[in-house]
Short mmCIF file of C-alpha atoms in Angstrom, two decimals:
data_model
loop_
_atom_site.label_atom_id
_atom_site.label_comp_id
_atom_site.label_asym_id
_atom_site.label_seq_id
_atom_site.Cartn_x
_atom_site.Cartn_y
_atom_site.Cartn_z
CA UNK Y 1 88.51 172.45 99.59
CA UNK Y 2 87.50 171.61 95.93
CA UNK Y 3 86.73 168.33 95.01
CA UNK Y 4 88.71 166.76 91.97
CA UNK Y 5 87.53 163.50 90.48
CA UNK Y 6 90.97 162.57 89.05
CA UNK Y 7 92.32 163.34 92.63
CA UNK Y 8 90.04 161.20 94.29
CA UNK Y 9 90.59 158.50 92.12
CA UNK Y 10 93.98 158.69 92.32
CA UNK Y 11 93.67 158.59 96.16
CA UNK Y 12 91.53 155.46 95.09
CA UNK Y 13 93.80 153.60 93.09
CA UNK Y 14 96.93 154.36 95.71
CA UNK Y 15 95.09 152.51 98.65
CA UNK Y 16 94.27 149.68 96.61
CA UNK Y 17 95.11 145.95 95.93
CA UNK Y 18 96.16 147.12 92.37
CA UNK Y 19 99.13 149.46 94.00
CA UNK Y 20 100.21 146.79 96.24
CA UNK Y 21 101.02 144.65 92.66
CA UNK Y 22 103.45 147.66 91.80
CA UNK Y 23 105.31 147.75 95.09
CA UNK Y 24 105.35 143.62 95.31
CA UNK Y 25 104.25 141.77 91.82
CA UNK Y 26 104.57 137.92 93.45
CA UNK Y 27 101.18 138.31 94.62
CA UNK Y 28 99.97 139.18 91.19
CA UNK Y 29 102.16 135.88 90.32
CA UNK Y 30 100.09 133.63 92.76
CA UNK Y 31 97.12 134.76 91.31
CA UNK Y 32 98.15 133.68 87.77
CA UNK Y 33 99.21 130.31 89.69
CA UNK Y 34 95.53 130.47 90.89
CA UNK Y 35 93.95 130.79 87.88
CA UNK Y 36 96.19 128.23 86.02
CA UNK Y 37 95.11 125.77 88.67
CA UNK Y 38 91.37 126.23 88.40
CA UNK Y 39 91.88 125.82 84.76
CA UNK Y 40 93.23 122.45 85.21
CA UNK Y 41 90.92 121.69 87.72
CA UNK Y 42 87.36 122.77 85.55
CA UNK Y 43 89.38 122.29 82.60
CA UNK Y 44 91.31 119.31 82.68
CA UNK Y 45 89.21 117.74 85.46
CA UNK Y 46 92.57 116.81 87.72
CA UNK Y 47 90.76 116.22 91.31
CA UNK Y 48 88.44 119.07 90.68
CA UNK Y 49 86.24 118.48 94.40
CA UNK Y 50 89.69 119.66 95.78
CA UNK Y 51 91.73 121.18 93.28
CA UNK Y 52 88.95 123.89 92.37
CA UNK Y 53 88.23 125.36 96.56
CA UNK Y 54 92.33 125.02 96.67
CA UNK Y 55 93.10 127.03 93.40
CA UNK Y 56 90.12 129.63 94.90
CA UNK Y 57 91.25 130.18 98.21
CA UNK Y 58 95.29 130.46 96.90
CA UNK Y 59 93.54 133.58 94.38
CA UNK Y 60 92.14 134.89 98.00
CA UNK Y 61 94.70 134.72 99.75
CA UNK Y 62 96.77 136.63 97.53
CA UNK Y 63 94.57 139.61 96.75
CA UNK Y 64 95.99 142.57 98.77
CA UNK Y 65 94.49 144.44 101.79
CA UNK Y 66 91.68 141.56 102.48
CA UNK Y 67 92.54 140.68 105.80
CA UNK Y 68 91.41 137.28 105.25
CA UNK Y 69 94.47 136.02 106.84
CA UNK Y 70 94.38 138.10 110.20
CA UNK Y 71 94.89 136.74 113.01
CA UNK Y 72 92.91 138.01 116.22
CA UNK Y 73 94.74 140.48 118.09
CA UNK Y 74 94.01 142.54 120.98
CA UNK Y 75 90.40 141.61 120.66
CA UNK Y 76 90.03 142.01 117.02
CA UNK Y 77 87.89 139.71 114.71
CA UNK Y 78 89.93 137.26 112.72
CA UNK Y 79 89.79 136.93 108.94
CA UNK Y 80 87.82 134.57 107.72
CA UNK Y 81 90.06 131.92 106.53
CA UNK Y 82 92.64 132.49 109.18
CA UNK Y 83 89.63 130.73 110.95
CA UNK Y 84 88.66 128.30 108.59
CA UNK Y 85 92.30 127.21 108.68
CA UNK Y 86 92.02 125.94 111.86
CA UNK Y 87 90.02 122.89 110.89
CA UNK Y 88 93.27 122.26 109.47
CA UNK Y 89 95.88 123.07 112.02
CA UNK Y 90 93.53 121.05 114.76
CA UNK Y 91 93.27 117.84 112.87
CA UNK Y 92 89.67 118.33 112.38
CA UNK Y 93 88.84 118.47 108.32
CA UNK Y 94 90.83 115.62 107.12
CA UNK Y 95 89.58 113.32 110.20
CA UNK Y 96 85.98 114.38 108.87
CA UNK Y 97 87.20 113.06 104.97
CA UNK Y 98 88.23 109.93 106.66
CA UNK Y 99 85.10 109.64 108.49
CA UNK Y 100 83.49 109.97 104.74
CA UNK Y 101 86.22 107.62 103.21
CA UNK Y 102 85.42 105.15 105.56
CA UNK Y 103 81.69 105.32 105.01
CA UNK Y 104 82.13 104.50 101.05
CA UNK Y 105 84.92 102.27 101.20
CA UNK Y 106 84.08 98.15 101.48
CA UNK Y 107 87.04 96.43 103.17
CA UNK Y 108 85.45 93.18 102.33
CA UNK Y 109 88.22 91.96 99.76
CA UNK Y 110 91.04 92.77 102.60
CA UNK Y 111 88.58 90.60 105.02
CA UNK Y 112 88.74 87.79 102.30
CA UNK Y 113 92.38 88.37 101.60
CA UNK Y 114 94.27 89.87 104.49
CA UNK Y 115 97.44 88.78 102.47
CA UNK Y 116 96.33 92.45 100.98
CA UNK Y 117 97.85 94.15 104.07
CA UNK Y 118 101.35 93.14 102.91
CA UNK Y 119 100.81 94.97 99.31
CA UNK Y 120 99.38 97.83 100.81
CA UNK Y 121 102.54 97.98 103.23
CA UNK Y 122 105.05 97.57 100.35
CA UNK Y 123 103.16 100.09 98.65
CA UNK Y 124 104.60 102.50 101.25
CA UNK Y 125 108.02 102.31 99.83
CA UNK Y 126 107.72 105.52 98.12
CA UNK Y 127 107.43 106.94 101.75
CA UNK Y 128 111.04 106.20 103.01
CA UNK Y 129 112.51 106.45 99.39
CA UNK Y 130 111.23 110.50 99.70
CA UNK Y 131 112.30 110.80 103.12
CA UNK Y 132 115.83 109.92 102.47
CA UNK Y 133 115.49 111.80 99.37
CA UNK Y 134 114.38 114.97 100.70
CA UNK Y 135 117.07 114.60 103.44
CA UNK Y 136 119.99 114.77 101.02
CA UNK Y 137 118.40 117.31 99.30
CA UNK Y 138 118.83 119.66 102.64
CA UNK Y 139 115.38 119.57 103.62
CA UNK Y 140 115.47 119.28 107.69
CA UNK Y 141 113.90 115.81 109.50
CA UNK Y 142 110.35 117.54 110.14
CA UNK Y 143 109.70 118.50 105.94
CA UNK Y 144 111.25 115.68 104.93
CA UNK Y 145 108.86 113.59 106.70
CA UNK Y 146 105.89 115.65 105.75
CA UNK Y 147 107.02 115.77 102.53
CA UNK Y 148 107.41 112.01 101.71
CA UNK Y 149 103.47 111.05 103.05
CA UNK Y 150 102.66 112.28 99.46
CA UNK Y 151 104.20 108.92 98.20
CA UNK Y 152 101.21 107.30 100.19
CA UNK Y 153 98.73 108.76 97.31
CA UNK Y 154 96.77 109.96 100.03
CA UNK Y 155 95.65 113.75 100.31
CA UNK Y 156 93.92 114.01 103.42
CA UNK Y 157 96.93 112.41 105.27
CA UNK Y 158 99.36 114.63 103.42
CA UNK Y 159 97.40 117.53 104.74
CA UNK Y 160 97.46 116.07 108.35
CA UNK Y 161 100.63 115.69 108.36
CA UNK Y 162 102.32 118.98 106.65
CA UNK Y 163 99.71 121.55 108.76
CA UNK Y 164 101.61 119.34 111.92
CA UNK Y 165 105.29 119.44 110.96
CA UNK Y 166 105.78 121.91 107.71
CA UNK Y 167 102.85 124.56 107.73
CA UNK Y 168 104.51 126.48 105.37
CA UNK Y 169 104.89 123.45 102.43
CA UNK Y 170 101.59 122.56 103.29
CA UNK Y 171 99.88 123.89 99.66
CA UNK Y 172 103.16 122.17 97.85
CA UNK Y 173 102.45 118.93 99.39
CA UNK Y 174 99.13 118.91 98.93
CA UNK Y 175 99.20 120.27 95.57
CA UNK Y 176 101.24 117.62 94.80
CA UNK Y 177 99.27 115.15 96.39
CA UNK Y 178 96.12 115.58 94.90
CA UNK Y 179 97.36 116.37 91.09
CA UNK Y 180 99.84 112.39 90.84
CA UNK Y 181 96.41 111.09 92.92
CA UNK Y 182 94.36 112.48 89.74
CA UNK Y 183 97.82 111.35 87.19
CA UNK Y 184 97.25 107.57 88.44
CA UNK Y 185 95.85 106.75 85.28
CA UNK Y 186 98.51 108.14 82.95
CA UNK Y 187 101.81 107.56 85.97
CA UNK Y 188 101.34 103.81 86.93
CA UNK Y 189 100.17 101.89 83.53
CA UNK Y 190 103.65 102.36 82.15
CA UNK Y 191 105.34 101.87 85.18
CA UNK Y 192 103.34 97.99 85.37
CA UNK Y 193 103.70 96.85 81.93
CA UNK Y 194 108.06 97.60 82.66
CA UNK Y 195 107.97 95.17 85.76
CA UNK Y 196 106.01 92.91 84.74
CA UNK Y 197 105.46 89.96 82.07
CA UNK Y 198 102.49 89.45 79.95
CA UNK Y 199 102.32 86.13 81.42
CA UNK Y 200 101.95 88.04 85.22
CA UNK Y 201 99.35 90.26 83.77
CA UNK Y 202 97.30 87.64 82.39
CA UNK Y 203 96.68 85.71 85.90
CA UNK Y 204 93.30 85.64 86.36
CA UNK Y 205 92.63 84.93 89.73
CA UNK Y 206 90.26 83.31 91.72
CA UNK Y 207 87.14 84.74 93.24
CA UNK Y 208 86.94 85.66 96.80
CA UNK Y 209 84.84 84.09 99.37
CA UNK Y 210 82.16 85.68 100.82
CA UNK Y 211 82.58 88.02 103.77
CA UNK Y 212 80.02 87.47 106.76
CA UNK Y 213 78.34 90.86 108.44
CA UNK Y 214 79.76 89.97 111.68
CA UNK Y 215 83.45 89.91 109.90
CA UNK Y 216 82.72 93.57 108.63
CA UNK Y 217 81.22 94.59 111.74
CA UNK Y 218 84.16 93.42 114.08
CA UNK Y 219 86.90 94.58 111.89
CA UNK Y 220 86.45 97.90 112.35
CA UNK Y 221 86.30 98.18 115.92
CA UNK Y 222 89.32 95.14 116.10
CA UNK Y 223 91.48 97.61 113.64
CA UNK Y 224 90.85 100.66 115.42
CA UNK Y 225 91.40 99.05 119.06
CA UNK Y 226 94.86 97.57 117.83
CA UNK Y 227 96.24 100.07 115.35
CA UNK Y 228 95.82 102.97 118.04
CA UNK Y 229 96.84 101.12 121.09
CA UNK Y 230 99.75 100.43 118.46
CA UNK Y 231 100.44 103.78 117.97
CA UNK Y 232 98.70 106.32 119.38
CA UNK Y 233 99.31 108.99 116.89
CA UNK Y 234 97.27 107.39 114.17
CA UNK Y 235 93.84 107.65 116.12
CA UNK Y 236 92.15 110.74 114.60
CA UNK Y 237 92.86 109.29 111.01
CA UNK Y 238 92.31 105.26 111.72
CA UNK Y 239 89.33 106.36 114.63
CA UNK Y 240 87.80 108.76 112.34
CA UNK Y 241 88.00 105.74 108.75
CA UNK Y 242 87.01 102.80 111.39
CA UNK Y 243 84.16 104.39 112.53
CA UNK Y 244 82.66 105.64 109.05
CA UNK Y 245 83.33 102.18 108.36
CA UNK Y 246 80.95 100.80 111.16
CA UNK Y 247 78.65 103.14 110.55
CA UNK Y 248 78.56 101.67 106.62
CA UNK Y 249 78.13 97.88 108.03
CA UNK Y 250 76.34 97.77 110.87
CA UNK Y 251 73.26 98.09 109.48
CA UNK Y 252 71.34 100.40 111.96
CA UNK Y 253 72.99 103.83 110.50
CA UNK Y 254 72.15 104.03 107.70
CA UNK Y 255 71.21 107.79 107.66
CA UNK Y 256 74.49 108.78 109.63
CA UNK Y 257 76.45 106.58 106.64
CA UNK Y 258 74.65 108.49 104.02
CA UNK Y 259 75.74 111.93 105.69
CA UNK Y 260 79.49 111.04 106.21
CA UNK Y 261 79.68 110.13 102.78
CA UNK Y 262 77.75 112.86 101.19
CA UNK Y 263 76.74 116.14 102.37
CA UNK Y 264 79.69 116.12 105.25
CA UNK Y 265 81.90 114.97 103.15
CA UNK Y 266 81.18 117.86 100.66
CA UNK Y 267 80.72 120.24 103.55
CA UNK Y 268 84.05 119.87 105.18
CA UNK Y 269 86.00 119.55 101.05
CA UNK Y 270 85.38 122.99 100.49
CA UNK Y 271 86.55 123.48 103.97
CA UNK Y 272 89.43 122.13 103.10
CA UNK Y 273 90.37 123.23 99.89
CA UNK Y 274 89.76 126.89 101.32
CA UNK Y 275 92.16 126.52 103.82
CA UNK Y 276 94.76 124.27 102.10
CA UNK Y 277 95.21 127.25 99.04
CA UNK Y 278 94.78 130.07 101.81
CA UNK Y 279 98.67 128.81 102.78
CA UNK Y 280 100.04 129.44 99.67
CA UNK Y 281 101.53 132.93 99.53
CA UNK Y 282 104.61 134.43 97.28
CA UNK Y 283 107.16 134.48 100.35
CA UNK Y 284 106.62 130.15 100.98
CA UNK Y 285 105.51 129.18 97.70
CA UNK Y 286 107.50 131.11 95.24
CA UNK Y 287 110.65 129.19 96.28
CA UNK Y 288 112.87 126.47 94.82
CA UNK Y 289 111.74 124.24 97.54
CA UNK Y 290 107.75 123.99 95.82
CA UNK Y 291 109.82 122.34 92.79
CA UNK Y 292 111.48 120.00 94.92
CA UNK Y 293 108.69 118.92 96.64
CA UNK Y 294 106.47 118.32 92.93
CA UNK Y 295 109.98 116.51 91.91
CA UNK Y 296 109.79 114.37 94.78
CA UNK Y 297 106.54 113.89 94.84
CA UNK Y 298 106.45 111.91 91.73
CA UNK Y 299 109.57 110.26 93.01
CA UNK Y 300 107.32 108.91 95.69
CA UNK Y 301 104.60 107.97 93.85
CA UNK Y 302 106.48 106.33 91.32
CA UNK Y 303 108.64 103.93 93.97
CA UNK Y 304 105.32 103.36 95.70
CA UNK Y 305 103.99 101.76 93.06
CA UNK Y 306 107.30 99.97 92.52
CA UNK Y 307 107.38 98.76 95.70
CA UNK Y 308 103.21 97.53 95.48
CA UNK Y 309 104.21 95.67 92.19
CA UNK Y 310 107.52 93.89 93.54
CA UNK Y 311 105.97 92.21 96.24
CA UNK Y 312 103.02 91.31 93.71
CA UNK Y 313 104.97 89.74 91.88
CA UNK Y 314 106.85 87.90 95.22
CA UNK Y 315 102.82 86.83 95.85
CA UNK Y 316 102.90 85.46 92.35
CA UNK Y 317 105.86 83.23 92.97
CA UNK Y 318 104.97 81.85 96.47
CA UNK Y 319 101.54 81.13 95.26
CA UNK Y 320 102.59 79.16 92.19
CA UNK Y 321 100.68 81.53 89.88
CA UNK Y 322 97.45 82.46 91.50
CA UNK Y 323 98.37 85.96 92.34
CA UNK Y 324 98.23 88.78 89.34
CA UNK Y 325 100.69 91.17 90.07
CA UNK Y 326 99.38 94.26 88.81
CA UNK Y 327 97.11 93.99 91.77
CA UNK Y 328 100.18 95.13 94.04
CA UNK Y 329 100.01 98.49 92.36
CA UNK Y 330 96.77 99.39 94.06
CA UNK Y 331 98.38 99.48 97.17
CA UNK Y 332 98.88 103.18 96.79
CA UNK Y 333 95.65 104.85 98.84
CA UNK Y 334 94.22 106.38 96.57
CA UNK Y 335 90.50 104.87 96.46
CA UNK Y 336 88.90 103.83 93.95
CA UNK Y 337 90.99 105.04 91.20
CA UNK Y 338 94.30 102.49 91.53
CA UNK Y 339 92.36 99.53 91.90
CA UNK Y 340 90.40 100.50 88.57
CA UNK Y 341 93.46 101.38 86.68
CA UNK Y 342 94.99 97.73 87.84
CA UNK Y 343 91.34 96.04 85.89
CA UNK Y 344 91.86 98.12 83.15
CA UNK Y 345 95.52 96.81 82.87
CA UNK Y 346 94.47 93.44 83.77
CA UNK Y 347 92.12 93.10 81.26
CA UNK Y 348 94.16 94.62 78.39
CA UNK Y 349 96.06 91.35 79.39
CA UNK Y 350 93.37 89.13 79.49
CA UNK Y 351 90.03 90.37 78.20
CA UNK Y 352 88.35 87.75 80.65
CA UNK Y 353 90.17 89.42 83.58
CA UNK Y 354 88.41 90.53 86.32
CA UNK Y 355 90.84 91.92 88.99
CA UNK Y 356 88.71 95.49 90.46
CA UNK Y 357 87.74 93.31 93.87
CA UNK Y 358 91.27 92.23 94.07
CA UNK Y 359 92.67 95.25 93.68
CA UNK Y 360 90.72 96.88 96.38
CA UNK Y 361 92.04 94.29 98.74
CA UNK Y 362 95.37 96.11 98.63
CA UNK Y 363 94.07 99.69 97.70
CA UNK Y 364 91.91 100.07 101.35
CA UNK Y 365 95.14 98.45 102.56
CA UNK Y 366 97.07 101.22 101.54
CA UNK Y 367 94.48 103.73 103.38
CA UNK Y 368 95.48 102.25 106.14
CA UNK Y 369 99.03 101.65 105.75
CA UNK Y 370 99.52 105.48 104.66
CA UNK Y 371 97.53 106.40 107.96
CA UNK Y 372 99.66 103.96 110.01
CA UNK Y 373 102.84 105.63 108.47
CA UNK Y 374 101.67 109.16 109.14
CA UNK Y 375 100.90 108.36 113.13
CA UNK Y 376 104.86 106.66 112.67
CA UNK Y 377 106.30 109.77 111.57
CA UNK Y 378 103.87 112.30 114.09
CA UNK Y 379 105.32 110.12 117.10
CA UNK Y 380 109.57 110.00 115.56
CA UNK Y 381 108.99 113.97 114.81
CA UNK Y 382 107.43 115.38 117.89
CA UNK Y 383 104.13 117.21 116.16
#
């Protein structure tokens, strides 16, 4: 038989991921989608620890014939992220970012203030507002729910809770998650100078007493013993933050602190991010539904922070003053970024303002009030 280079090439070309554009051109879409999103993360910066591995493994994903998504059968190796994905499905990666978040997070000003908890818990308005939301909207119970955790500003809790109840919305939602959690400096500012008076935003407020070892020692075990005999649901989330916590305070860890926040931490984001983006394909992501979910994520977000700010501002009145409400906007999860942008807003107010300690009173409350609120909605929906 005579060999012809065209012919071979063509033979080539015909069995590869180029061909499979002509017979099915979404995938050629999701890589554009891909590419659009690493720009924004490298780019613009938005959440790039996340956005970047996410944007990277949706391009993998949809490149044709890789077999990355295979699923073991009769014996047969698995693709590669079909496995990674099942730090995801199992619970395991975003316990492991908790376990980090814990480790770098100081709930001294909650300690000092546990008047915080109640911010952080209004803070989780945006949660039922979504819910109901996404209900009318014809989403069934199980999305709905997933769908509204973004409003807690919390990204490894949206992803806990979407790979558990809506698999298939799972890169939407946490798309959507981490891109208003990276917004919170351009969303929320507005959203506190409309509710609230100059007068509010000047407050400055007192400074918090000082938080004894013992206190930070015995909180975390005293939250995670309550909160999960509470509900049980919440334990891999609240177990996983309470102990990173301990391990930041006790004083005898130090080494095992410096791991969860750093090099595990890092370790199990690209994890993540991988396996996160390795969900989004044409047939679930290419739908209508992905721009309801963006849609109501911001809904979310933005009656969140509502809710954070009212009850500020119901602080400020039953305290005769002493309470800044911008404070209440923090209440959103997302660590350290709200409580920054409610100094910066504070001291645009009042140069001598000083509200960042305040704030995070309220913003580690709303770690744990989103993680609460995910356990709620795992136990209602049956994961």
């Amino acid at each position: 038989m005579q060999f012809s280079f065209f012919g071979a090439l063509g033979s080539i070309l015909a069995s590869s991921g180029f061909a499979s554009f002509v017979e099915d051109p979404r995938s050629l879409i999701m890589i554009i989608i891909a590419c659009v999103l690493l720009y924004m993360g490298i780019g613009k910066k938005f959440e790039p620890l996340l956005l970047v591995p996410i944007a990277f493994g949706m391009l993998l994903a949809n490149l044709p014939l890789t077999g990355l998504l295979n699923a073991p059968v009769d014996g047969s190796s698995p693709g590669m992220l079909w496995v990674f994905y099942q730090g995801v499905q199992h619970a395991i990666y975003p316990s492991i970012i908790f376990l980090g978040i814990g480790a770098m997070t100081d709930f001294g000003p909650l300690i000092a203030r546990p008047s915080s908890l109640l911010l952080g818990a209004a803070a989780q308005l945006g949660i039922f507002s979504a819910f109901l939301l996404a209900l009318v909207l014809g989403f069934p119970g199980k999305v709905a729910a997933a769908i509204a955790i973004i409003g807690g500003a919390d990204g490894p809790t949206s992803i806990l809770v979407a790979s558990r109840l809506a698999a298939d919305y799972l890169p939407a939602i946490a798309i959507a998650a981490y891109s208003y959690m990276a917004l919170i400096p351009l969303i929320q500012p507005p959203i506190m100078r409309l509710l609230t008076t100059k007068k509010e935003r000047e407050v400055k407020m007192e400074q918090l007493r000082q938080v004894s070892k013992t206190e930070k020692i015995v909180f975390p075990i005293a939250v995670a013993i309550i909160v999960i005999l509470l509900i049980p649901d919440t334990a891999p989330l609240i177990g996983m933050l309470m102990l990173g916590n301990l391990l930041r305070e006790c004083g005898v860890t130090d080494r095992l602190s410096d791991t969860a926040q750093n090099a595990l931490c890092n370790i199990v984001t690209i994890f993540l991010g991988l396996s996160v983006g390795c969900k989004a394909i044409a047939s679930t992501f290419l739908t209508w539904e992905t721009i309801k979910i963006i849609i109501l994520g911001l809904i979310a977000f933005t009656f969140s922070t509502v809710g954070g700010l009212l009850f500020g501002k119901v602080m400020y009145k039953l305290t005769g003053g002493k309470v800044n409400p911008l404070i209440g906007s923090a209440g959103v999860s997302a660590v350290p970024m709200a409580a920054r942008v409610s100094q910066v807003e504070g001291q645009k107010a009042n140069p001598a303002n000083f509200l960042l300690m305040h704030a995070m009173g309220p913003n580690v409350a709303g770690v744990i009030g989103s993680a609460v609120a995910a356990g709620f909605v795992l136990k209602v929906f049956g994961a």
